[in-house]
């Protein structure tokens, strides 16, 4: 089974400058193999072929369990990539995507229910991408922001608040929403959360352990393996990536480590154990 400890509610950590675990492409467990292909652009014209969609499904599914199970396992940062289906009869219905669209559009309510039941656990939601918003950008952004603010209400930690656990607990605010669009910033939404990759040496907020397949013909080396899948590739690589995180943590202060297949290879316990370890000065 999957279980996580409510480590963020530990009173020994009064500051929200903790190292927490996150899931990359958090909604990819819910991809709809019958949907059209969203990206990459080179494959969109092949959406009508079931075999191509199945390949996309197998290599786009980077998480294996649903959002509640991710949260129960100890994940506190969710990477939520928003999209609108171009021919959806409901003008305000939004989905998530990673190569394909997801089946569910209700995950925000699931997150809110979990946050309501775990008031001392602080969640960080990165809302980004907004695929298919172009023609109705203002309408869709305003709708989504209003929905988020109405749903989470007083649980939202404002951008003007000091992000420490004591403030969150005292005010009953345990949800931080980062909205990745500069034109729609306001006090209830935090700015874009910066992502850090292994080839950058600058200070960062999120350290990404996600694997990226080649964008050229070398991708065929992976996707044509009939008995393989993206989660399998990540599972084989994750132990070495976690070793890299432990080495980096000795010298560089970071806040979030986001990964694929977060419930495997001891990812969450490894990240949580890094809290409290002294940094080199």
PDB file of N, CA and C in Angstrom, residues 145-146 148-150 153-162 175-179 181-192:
ATOM      1  N   UNK A 145      -9.720  31.473 -12.901  1.00  0.00           N
ATOM      2  CA  UNK A 145      -9.295  32.162 -11.681  1.00  0.00           C
ATOM      3  C   UNK A 145     -10.461  32.312 -10.707  1.00  0.00           C
ATOM      4  N   UNK A 146     -11.624  32.688 -11.219  1.00  0.00           N
ATOM      5  CA  UNK A 146     -12.808  32.813 -10.358  1.00  0.00           C
ATOM      6  C   UNK A 146     -13.162  31.459  -9.739  1.00  0.00           C
ATOM      7  N   UNK A 148     -11.114  28.900  -9.118  1.00  0.00           N
ATOM      8  CA  UNK A 148     -10.107  28.554  -8.111  1.00  0.00           C
ATOM      9  C   UNK A 148     -10.332  29.337  -6.822  1.00  0.00           C
ATOM     10  N   UNK A 149     -10.558  30.632  -6.944  1.00  0.00           N
ATOM     11  CA  UNK A 149     -10.748  31.480  -5.762  1.00  0.00           C
ATOM     12  C   UNK A 149     -12.023  31.110  -5.015  1.00  0.00           C
ATOM     13  N   UNK A 150     -13.076  30.775  -5.751  1.00  0.00           N
ATOM     14  CA  UNK A 150     -14.339  30.398  -5.114  1.00  0.00           C
ATOM     15  C   UNK A 150     -14.226  29.039  -4.439  1.00  0.00           C
ATOM     16  N   UNK A 153     -11.334  29.354  -1.608  1.00  0.00           N
ATOM     17  CA  UNK A 153     -11.757  30.409  -0.693  1.00  0.00           C
ATOM     18  C   UNK A 153     -10.716  30.791   0.340  1.00  0.00           C
ATOM     19  N   UNK A 154     -11.085  30.754   1.624  1.00  0.00           N
ATOM     20  CA  UNK A 154     -10.171  31.197   2.695  1.00  0.00           C
ATOM     21  C   UNK A 154      -8.968  30.283   2.898  1.00  0.00           C
ATOM     22  N   UNK A 155      -8.919  29.144   2.221  1.00  0.00           N
ATOM     23  CA  UNK A 155      -7.747  28.260   2.343  1.00  0.00           C
ATOM     24  C   UNK A 155      -6.559  28.782   1.539  1.00  0.00           C
ATOM     25  N   UNK A 156      -6.797  29.720   0.615  1.00  0.00           N
ATOM     26  CA  UNK A 156      -5.721  30.235  -0.233  1.00  0.00           C
ATOM     27  C   UNK A 156      -4.778  31.139   0.559  1.00  0.00           C
ATOM     28  N   UNK A 157      -3.494  30.827   0.494  1.00  0.00           N
ATOM     29  CA  UNK A 157      -2.487  31.703   1.084  1.00  0.00           C
ATOM     30  C   UNK A 157      -2.204  32.823   0.088  1.00  0.00           C
ATOM     31  N   UNK A 158      -2.426  34.060   0.500  1.00  0.00           N
ATOM     32  CA  UNK A 158      -2.271  35.192  -0.400  1.00  0.00           C
ATOM     33  C   UNK A 158      -0.797  35.464  -0.694  1.00  0.00           C
ATOM     34  N   UNK A 159      -0.564  36.078  -1.846  1.00  0.00           N
ATOM     35  CA  UNK A 159       0.799  36.401  -2.249  1.00  0.00           C
ATOM     36  C   UNK A 159       1.448  37.380  -1.280  1.00  0.00           C
ATOM     37  N   UNK A 160       0.630  38.158  -0.603  1.00  0.00           N
ATOM     38  CA  UNK A 160       1.149  39.145   0.350  1.00  0.00           C
ATOM     39  C   UNK A 160       1.442  38.545   1.720  1.00  0.00           C
ATOM     40  N   UNK A 161       1.002  37.305   1.955  1.00  0.00           N
ATOM     41  CA  UNK A 161       1.253  36.651   3.237  1.00  0.00           C
ATOM     42  C   UNK A 161       2.680  36.102   3.290  1.00  0.00           C
ATOM     43  N   UNK A 162       3.224  36.035   4.499  1.00  0.00           N
ATOM     44  CA  UNK A 162       4.544  35.437   4.671  1.00  0.00           C
ATOM     45  C   UNK A 162       4.392  33.920   4.658  1.00  0.00           C
ATOM     46  N   UNK A 175      -3.360  26.273   1.077  1.00  0.00           N
ATOM     47  CA  UNK A 175      -3.246  26.050  -0.373  1.00  0.00           C
ATOM     48  C   UNK A 175      -2.570  27.258  -1.011  1.00  0.00           C
ATOM     49  N   UNK A 176      -1.463  27.014  -1.704  1.00  0.00           N
ATOM     50  CA  UNK A 176      -0.781  28.046  -2.484  1.00  0.00           C
ATOM     51  C   UNK A 176      -0.992  27.720  -3.955  1.00  0.00           C
ATOM     52  N   UNK A 177      -1.516  28.668  -4.715  1.00  0.00           N
ATOM     53  CA  UNK A 177      -1.731  28.463  -6.153  1.00  0.00           C
ATOM     54  C   UNK A 177      -0.802  29.380  -6.929  1.00  0.00           C
ATOM     55  N   UNK A 178       0.072  28.776  -7.709  1.00  0.00           N
ATOM     56  CA  UNK A 178       0.931  29.519  -8.628  1.00  0.00           C
ATOM     57  C   UNK A 178       0.255  29.521  -9.996  1.00  0.00           C
ATOM     58  N   UNK A 179       0.016  30.715 -10.541  1.00  0.00           N
ATOM     59  CA  UNK A 179      -0.695  30.846 -11.818  1.00  0.00           C
ATOM     60  C   UNK A 179       0.284  31.378 -12.858  1.00  0.00           C
ATOM     61  N   UNK A 181       0.794  32.857 -15.697  1.00  0.00           N
ATOM     62  CA  UNK A 181       0.476  33.783 -16.784  1.00  0.00           C
ATOM     63  C   UNK A 181       0.629  35.204 -16.261  1.00  0.00           C
ATOM     64  N   UNK A 182       1.575  35.969 -16.817  1.00  0.00           N
ATOM     65  CA  UNK A 182       1.861  37.304 -16.268  1.00  0.00           C
ATOM     66  C   UNK A 182       0.710  38.288 -16.377  1.00  0.00           C
ATOM     67  N   UNK A 183      -0.215  38.058 -17.299  1.00  0.00           N
ATOM     68  CA  UNK A 183      -1.315  39.014 -17.496  1.00  0.00           C
ATOM     69  C   UNK A 183      -2.447  38.829 -16.497  1.00  0.00           C
ATOM     70  N   UNK A 184      -2.399  37.768 -15.713  1.00  0.00           N
ATOM     71  CA  UNK A 184      -3.524  37.480 -14.813  1.00  0.00           C
ATOM     72  C   UNK A 184      -3.031  37.256 -13.385  1.00  0.00           C
ATOM     73  N   UNK A 185      -2.197  38.154 -12.901  1.00  0.00           N
ATOM     74  CA  UNK A 185      -1.681  38.063 -11.543  1.00  0.00           C
ATOM     75  C   UNK A 185      -2.534  38.894 -10.594  1.00  0.00           C
ATOM     76  N   UNK A 186      -2.766  38.367  -9.414  1.00  0.00           N
ATOM     77  CA  UNK A 186      -3.505  39.086  -8.379  1.00  0.00           C
ATOM     78  C   UNK A 186      -3.114  38.539  -7.017  1.00  0.00           C
ATOM     79  N   UNK A 187      -3.620  39.146  -5.962  1.00  0.00           N
ATOM     80  CA  UNK A 187      -3.131  38.835  -4.617  1.00  0.00           C
ATOM     81  C   UNK A 187      -3.380  37.393  -4.194  1.00  0.00           C
ATOM     82  N   UNK A 188      -4.433  36.767  -4.725  1.00  0.00           N
ATOM     83  CA  UNK A 188      -4.754  35.395  -4.320  1.00  0.00           C
ATOM     84  C   UNK A 188      -3.908  34.357  -5.048  1.00  0.00           C
ATOM     85  N   UNK A 189      -3.173  34.791  -6.069  1.00  0.00           N
ATOM     86  CA  UNK A 189      -2.389  33.866  -6.883  1.00  0.00           C
ATOM     87  C   UNK A 189      -0.916  34.245  -6.832  1.00  0.00           C
ATOM     88  N   UNK A 190      -0.071  33.238  -6.698  1.00  0.00           N
ATOM     89  CA  UNK A 190       1.368  33.465  -6.692  1.00  0.00           C
ATOM     90  C   UNK A 190       1.898  33.448  -8.121  1.00  0.00           C
ATOM     91  N   UNK A 191       3.057  34.080  -8.322  1.00  0.00           N
ATOM     92  CA  UNK A 191       3.664  34.113  -9.646  1.00  0.00           C
ATOM     93  C   UNK A 191       4.157  32.730 -10.058  1.00  0.00           C
ATOM     94  N   UNK A 192       4.601  32.639 -11.276  1.00  0.00           N
ATOM     95  CA  UNK A 192       5.133  31.387 -11.807  1.00  0.00           C
ATOM     96  C   UNK A 192       6.236  30.843 -10.906  1.00  0.00           C
TER      97      UNK A 192
END
